[in-house]
mmCIF file with all atom_site columns, C-alpha atoms in Angstrom:
data_model
loop_
_atom_site.group_PDB
_atom_site.id
_atom_site.type_symbol
_atom_site.label_atom_id
_atom_site.label_alt_id
_atom_site.label_comp_id
_atom_site.label_asym_id
_atom_site.label_entity_id
_atom_site.label_seq_id
_atom_site.pdbx_PDB_ins_code
_atom_site.Cartn_x
_atom_site.Cartn_y
_atom_site.Cartn_z
_atom_site.occupancy
_atom_site.B_iso_or_equiv
_atom_site.pdbx_formal_charge
_atom_site.auth_seq_id
_atom_site.auth_comp_id
_atom_site.auth_asym_id
_atom_site.auth_atom_id
_atom_site.pdbx_PDB_model_num
ATOM 1   C CA . ILE F 1 1   ? 6.632  -35.580 129.069 1.00 0.00 ? 1   ILE F CA 1
ATOM 2   C CA . LEU F 1 2   ? 4.933  -37.789 126.208 1.00 0.00 ? 2   LEU F CA 1
ATOM 3   C CA . HIS F 1 3   ? 1.575  -37.204 127.162 1.00 0.00 ? 3   HIS F CA 1
ATOM 4   C CA . THR F 1 4   ? 2.339  -32.791 127.333 1.00 0.00 ? 4   THR F CA 1
ATOM 5   C CA . CYS F 1 5   ? 4.618  -32.610 124.195 1.00 0.00 ? 5   CYS F CA 1
ATOM 6   C CA . ASP F 1 6   ? 2.134  -34.822 122.509 1.00 0.00 ? 6   ASP F CA 1
ATOM 7   C CA . ALA F 1 7   ? 5.196  -36.703 121.102 1.00 0.00 ? 7   ALA F CA 1
ATOM 8   C CA . ILE F 1 8   ? 6.003  -40.486 120.326 1.00 0.00 ? 8   ILE F CA 1
ATOM 9   C CA . ILE F 1 9   ? 9.058  -42.863 120.928 1.00 0.00 ? 9   ILE F CA 1
ATOM 10  C CA . SER F 1 10  ? 9.968  -44.796 117.895 1.00 0.00 ? 10  SER F CA 1
ATOM 11  C CA . GLY F 1 11  ? 13.224 -46.492 116.427 1.00 0.00 ? 11  GLY F CA 1
ATOM 12  C CA . SER F 1 12  ? 15.100 -48.788 118.133 1.00 0.00 ? 12  SER F CA 1
ATOM 13  C CA . THR F 1 13  ? 13.602 -48.347 121.626 1.00 0.00 ? 13  THR F CA 1
ATOM 14  C CA . ALA F 1 14  ? 10.243 -48.934 120.312 1.00 0.00 ? 14  ALA F CA 1
ATOM 15  C CA . LEU F 1 15  ? 11.300 -52.326 118.414 1.00 0.00 ? 15  LEU F CA 1
ATOM 16  C CA . HIS F 1 16  ? 13.442 -53.648 121.957 1.00 0.00 ? 16  HIS F CA 1
ATOM 17  C CA . ILE F 1 17  ? 10.074 -52.666 123.919 1.00 0.00 ? 17  ILE F CA 1
ATOM 18  C CA . LEU F 1 18  ? 7.706  -55.125 121.798 1.00 0.00 ? 18  LEU F CA 1
ATOM 19  C CA . PHE F 1 19  ? 10.495 -57.845 121.622 1.00 0.00 ? 19  PHE F CA 1
ATOM 20  C CA . PRO F 1 20  ? 12.112 -57.194 125.289 1.00 0.00 ? 20  PRO F CA 1
ATOM 21  C CA . ARG F 1 21  ? 15.387 -58.865 126.249 1.00 0.00 ? 21  ARG F CA 1
ATOM 22  C CA . LEU F 1 22  ? 14.371 -62.805 125.669 1.00 0.00 ? 22  LEU F CA 1
ATOM 23  C CA . ARG F 1 23  ? 13.765 -62.093 121.793 1.00 0.00 ? 23  ARG F CA 1
ATOM 24  C CA . ALA F 1 24  ? 15.887 -59.050 121.302 1.00 0.00 ? 24  ALA F CA 1
ATOM 25  C CA . PRO F 1 25  ? 19.089 -59.230 122.946 1.00 0.00 ? 25  PRO F CA 1
ATOM 26  C CA . TRP F 1 26  ? 20.316 -56.139 121.779 1.00 0.00 ? 26  TRP F CA 1
ATOM 27  C CA . ARG F 1 27  ? 20.254 -52.997 123.756 1.00 0.00 ? 27  ARG F CA 1
ATOM 28  C CA . PRO F 1 28  ? 18.965 -49.789 121.630 1.00 0.00 ? 28  PRO F CA 1
ATOM 29  C CA . ALA F 1 29  ? 21.566 -47.250 120.439 1.00 0.00 ? 29  ALA F CA 1
ATOM 30  C CA . ASP F 1 30  ? 19.614 -44.043 121.227 1.00 0.00 ? 30  ASP F CA 1
ATOM 31  C CA . LEU F 1 31  ? 16.033 -42.714 122.046 1.00 0.00 ? 31  LEU F CA 1
ATOM 32  C CA . ASP F 1 32  ? 14.036 -41.596 119.220 1.00 0.00 ? 32  ASP F CA 1
ATOM 33  C CA . LEU F 1 33  ? 11.323 -38.879 120.153 1.00 0.00 ? 33  LEU F CA 1
ATOM 34  C CA . TYR F 1 34  ? 8.747  -37.762 117.423 1.00 0.00 ? 34  TYR F CA 1
ATOM 35  C CA . MET F 1 35  ? 7.006  -34.674 117.728 1.00 0.00 ? 35  MET F CA 1
ATOM 36  C CA . LEU F 1 36  ? 5.905  -31.574 116.491 1.00 0.00 ? 36  LEU F CA 1
ATOM 37  C CA . GLN F 1 37  ? 7.868  -28.146 116.238 1.00 0.00 ? 37  GLN F CA 1
ATOM 38  C CA . ILE F 1 38  ? 5.346  -26.468 118.559 1.00 0.00 ? 38  ILE F CA 1
ATOM 39  C CA . THR F 1 39  ? 5.997  -28.466 121.726 1.00 0.00 ? 39  THR F CA 1
ATOM 40  C CA . LEU F 1 40  ? 10.026 -28.816 121.150 1.00 0.00 ? 40  LEU F CA 1
ATOM 41  C CA . VAL F 1 41  ? 11.341 -25.606 123.230 1.00 0.00 ? 41  VAL F CA 1
ATOM 42  C CA . LEU F 1 42  ? 8.966  -27.086 126.098 1.00 0.00 ? 42  LEU F CA 1
ATOM 43  C CA . MET F 1 43  ? 10.601 -30.917 125.540 1.00 0.00 ? 43  MET F CA 1
ATOM 44  C CA . LEU F 1 44  ? 14.314 -29.422 124.780 1.00 0.00 ? 44  LEU F CA 1
ATOM 45  C CA . SER F 1 45  ? 14.251 -27.432 128.507 1.00 0.00 ? 45  SER F CA 1
ATOM 46  C CA . HIS F 1 46  ? 12.912 -30.313 130.518 1.00 0.00 ? 46  HIS F CA 1
ATOM 47  C CA . LEU F 1 47  ? 15.385 -32.804 128.868 1.00 0.00 ? 47  LEU F CA 1
ATOM 48  C CA . THR F 1 48  ? 18.109 -30.110 129.795 1.00 0.00 ? 48  THR F CA 1
ATOM 49  C CA . ALA F 1 49  ? 17.073 -29.988 133.123 1.00 0.00 ? 49  ALA F CA 1
ATOM 50  C CA . GLU F 1 50  ? 18.059 -33.955 133.438 1.00 0.00 ? 50  GLU F CA 1
ATOM 51  C CA . GLU F 1 51  ? 21.369 -33.095 132.031 1.00 0.00 ? 51  GLU F CA 1
ATOM 52  C CA . TYR F 1 52  ? 21.157 -33.595 128.677 1.00 0.00 ? 52  TYR F CA 1
ATOM 53  C CA . LYS F 1 53  ? 23.234 -31.333 126.277 1.00 0.00 ? 53  LYS F CA 1
ATOM 54  C CA . ILE F 1 54  ? 22.746 -30.178 122.760 1.00 0.00 ? 54  ILE F CA 1
ATOM 55  C CA . VAL F 1 55  ? 25.372 -31.948 120.483 1.00 0.00 ? 55  VAL F CA 1
ATOM 56  C CA . THR F 1 56  ? 23.798 -31.450 116.892 1.00 0.00 ? 56  THR F CA 1
ATOM 57  C CA . GLU F 1 57  ? 20.707 -29.484 115.517 1.00 0.00 ? 57  GLU F CA 1
ATOM 58  C CA . GLY F 1 58  ? 20.135 -29.377 111.838 1.00 0.00 ? 58  GLY F CA 1
ATOM 59  C CA . ASP F 1 59  ? 17.930 -30.092 109.206 1.00 0.00 ? 59  ASP F CA 1
ATOM 60  C CA . ASP F 1 60  ? 17.800 -33.092 107.541 1.00 0.00 ? 60  ASP F CA 1
ATOM 61  C CA . ASP F 1 61  ? 20.357 -32.596 105.246 1.00 0.00 ? 61  ASP F CA 1
ATOM 62  C CA . GLU F 1 62  ? 22.972 -32.793 108.314 1.00 0.00 ? 62  GLU F CA 1
ATOM 63  C CA . VAL F 1 63  ? 21.503 -35.755 110.275 1.00 0.00 ? 63  VAL F CA 1
ATOM 64  C CA . PRO F 1 64  ? 21.598 -39.439 109.713 1.00 0.00 ? 64  PRO F CA 1
ATOM 65  C CA . TYR F 1 65  ? 18.078 -39.339 109.170 1.00 0.00 ? 65  TYR F CA 1
ATOM 66  C CA . THR F 1 66  ? 16.018 -40.557 105.489 1.00 0.00 ? 66  THR F CA 1
ATOM 67  C CA . PRO F 1 67  ? 14.347 -37.490 103.880 1.00 0.00 ? 67  PRO F CA 1
ATOM 68  C CA . SER F 1 68  ? 11.020 -37.274 104.637 1.00 0.00 ? 68  SER F CA 1
ATOM 69  C CA . ASN F 1 69  ? 9.183  -34.775 106.019 1.00 0.00 ? 69  ASN F CA 1
ATOM 70  C CA . GLU F 1 70  ? 11.451 -34.419 109.200 1.00 0.00 ? 70  GLU F CA 1
ATOM 71  C CA . GLU F 1 71  ? 11.729 -30.130 109.886 1.00 0.00 ? 71  GLU F CA 1
ATOM 72  C CA . HIS F 1 72  ? 14.932 -30.951 111.807 1.00 0.00 ? 72  HIS F CA 1
ATOM 73  C CA . VAL F 1 73  ? 16.497 -33.404 114.567 1.00 0.00 ? 73  VAL F CA 1
ATOM 74  C CA . VAL F 1 74  ? 17.536 -32.110 117.946 1.00 0.00 ? 74  VAL F CA 1
ATOM 75  C CA . GLN F 1 75  ? 20.498 -34.526 119.151 1.00 0.00 ? 75  GLN F CA 1
ATOM 76  C CA . LEU F 1 76  ? 21.310 -34.493 122.979 1.00 0.00 ? 76  LEU F CA 1
ATOM 77  C CA . THR F 1 77  ? 23.487 -36.705 125.162 1.00 0.00 ? 77  THR F CA 1
ATOM 78  C CA . ASN F 1 78  ? 24.373 -37.121 129.042 1.00 0.00 ? 78  ASN F CA 1
ATOM 79  C CA . GLY F 1 79  ? 27.552 -38.586 128.391 1.00 0.00 ? 79  GLY F CA 1
ATOM 80  C CA . LYS F 1 80  ? 25.884 -42.053 128.975 1.00 0.00 ? 80  LYS F CA 1
ATOM 81  C CA . TRP F 1 81  ? 22.692 -41.603 126.765 1.00 0.00 ? 81  TRP F CA 1
ATOM 82  C CA . ARG F 1 82  ? 22.007 -39.918 123.535 1.00 0.00 ? 82  ARG F CA 1
ATOM 83  C CA . ILE F 1 83  ? 17.959 -39.120 122.484 1.00 0.00 ? 83  ILE F CA 1
ATOM 84  C CA . ASP F 1 84  ? 17.601 -37.587 119.433 1.00 0.00 ? 84  ASP F CA 1
ATOM 85  C CA . VAL F 1 85  ? 14.423 -35.436 118.946 1.00 0.00 ? 85  VAL F CA 1
ATOM 86  C CA . VAL F 1 86  ? 12.719 -35.517 115.628 1.00 0.00 ? 86  VAL F CA 1
ATOM 87  C CA . VAL F 1 87  ? 10.653 -32.270 114.878 1.00 0.00 ? 87  VAL F CA 1
ATOM 88  C CA . SER F 1 88  ? 8.137  -32.990 112.213 1.00 0.00 ? 88  SER F CA 1
ATOM 89  C CA . GLY F 1 89  ? 6.792  -30.821 109.724 1.00 0.00 ? 89  GLY F CA 1
ATOM 90  C CA . MET F 1 90  ? 3.694  -32.091 108.838 1.00 0.00 ? 90  MET F CA 1
ATOM 91  C CA . ALA F 1 91  ? 0.407  -31.684 110.730 1.00 0.00 ? 91  ALA F CA 1
ATOM 92  C CA . SER F 1 92  ? 0.964  -34.905 112.889 1.00 0.00 ? 92  SER F CA 1
ATOM 93  C CA . VAL F 1 93  ? 4.390  -36.905 113.794 1.00 0.00 ? 93  VAL F CA 1
ATOM 94  C CA . LEU F 1 94  ? 2.833  -40.169 112.360 1.00 0.00 ? 94  LEU F CA 1
ATOM 95  C CA . SER F 1 95  ? 3.472  -39.203 109.295 1.00 0.00 ? 95  SER F CA 1
ATOM 96  C CA . LEU F 1 96  ? 7.479  -39.532 109.773 1.00 0.00 ? 96  LEU F CA 1
ATOM 97  C CA . ILE F 1 97  ? 6.562  -43.065 110.968 1.00 0.00 ? 97  ILE F CA 1
ATOM 98  C CA . PHE F 1 98  ? 5.078  -44.246 107.750 1.00 0.00 ? 98  PHE F CA 1
ATOM 99  C CA . HIS F 1 99  ? 8.213  -42.697 105.775 1.00 0.00 ? 99  HIS F CA 1
ATOM 100 C CA . PHE F 1 100 ? 10.375 -45.063 107.226 1.00 0.00 ? 100 PHE F CA 1
ATOM 101 C CA . HIS F 1 101 ? 12.916 -47.504 105.079 1.00 0.00 ? 101 HIS F CA 1
ATOM 102 C CA . SER F 1 102 ? 11.072 -50.537 106.340 1.00 0.00 ? 102 SER F CA 1
ATOM 103 C CA . THR F 1 103 ? 7.921  -51.869 107.692 1.00 0.00 ? 103 THR F CA 1
ATOM 104 C CA . ALA F 1 104 ? 10.029 -53.501 110.083 1.00 0.00 ? 104 ALA F CA 1
ATOM 105 C CA . VAL F 1 105 ? 10.900 -50.038 111.987 1.00 0.00 ? 105 VAL F CA 1
ATOM 106 C CA . MET F 1 106 ? 7.302  -48.866 111.590 1.00 0.00 ? 106 MET F CA 1
ATOM 107 C CA . ASN F 1 107 ? 6.567  -48.973 115.451 1.00 0.00 ? 107 ASN F CA 1
ATOM 108 C CA . PHE F 1 108 ? 6.128  -46.285 117.963 1.00 0.00 ? 108 PHE F CA 1
ATOM 109 C CA . VAL F 1 109 ? 5.449  -46.006 121.845 1.00 0.00 ? 109 VAL F CA 1
ATOM 110 C CA . SER F 1 110 ? 2.586  -43.276 122.708 1.00 0.00 ? 110 SER F CA 1
ATOM 111 C CA . THR F 1 111 ? 1.576  -42.482 126.637 1.00 0.00 ? 111 THR F CA 1
ATOM 112 C CA . ASN F 1 112 ? -0.339 -45.018 126.626 1.00 0.00 ? 112 ASN F CA 1
ATOM 113 C CA . ARG F 1 113 ? 0.279  -47.214 123.668 1.00 0.00 ? 113 ARG F CA 1
ATOM 114 C CA . PHE F 1 114 ? 2.346  -49.327 121.669 1.00 0.00 ? 114 PHE F CA 1
ATOM 115 C CA . PHE F 1 115 ? 1.526  -49.465 117.909 1.00 0.00 ? 115 PHE F CA 1
ATOM 116 C CA . HIS F 1 116 ? 2.878  -52.392 116.020 1.00 0.00 ? 116 HIS F CA 1
ATOM 117 C CA . THR F 1 117 ? 1.693  -51.221 112.101 1.00 0.00 ? 117 THR F CA 1
ATOM 118 C CA . TYR F 1 118 ? 2.790  -54.480 110.714 1.00 0.00 ? 118 TYR F CA 1
ATOM 119 C CA . PRO F 1 119 ? 2.937  -57.384 113.281 1.00 0.00 ? 119 PRO F CA 1
ATOM 120 C CA . ARG F 1 120 ? 3.308  -60.120 110.975 1.00 0.00 ? 120 ARG F CA 1
ATOM 121 C CA . LEU F 1 121 ? 6.537  -58.566 108.788 1.00 0.00 ? 121 LEU F CA 1
ATOM 122 C CA . THR F 1 122 ? 8.301  -57.492 111.955 1.00 0.00 ? 122 THR F CA 1
#
């Protein structure tokens, strides 16, 4: 579904993949998916088919993300796990990654690669 929706994973989940259990003994609190508006309906259809329910949907003033170029965020849960779908208002979801608050979290996972933007600083 990441490939079909041209989405990426970022946030604490991407950082946890980079530093597995031996080096990062914490677990991510949620899964952050970054995508464009054009494929949002497809992603939400897939997630709701997997028993996720939308709990919050709003613009950047209503959800806890740093103001940047996100159009809005949809938060979903299945009662055990939470997914935040961050929708980019730009031509690329990567523009959101480079507006993060620090270089330590400027990492993301695509369908076939892990991108670690500042390896010496993380």
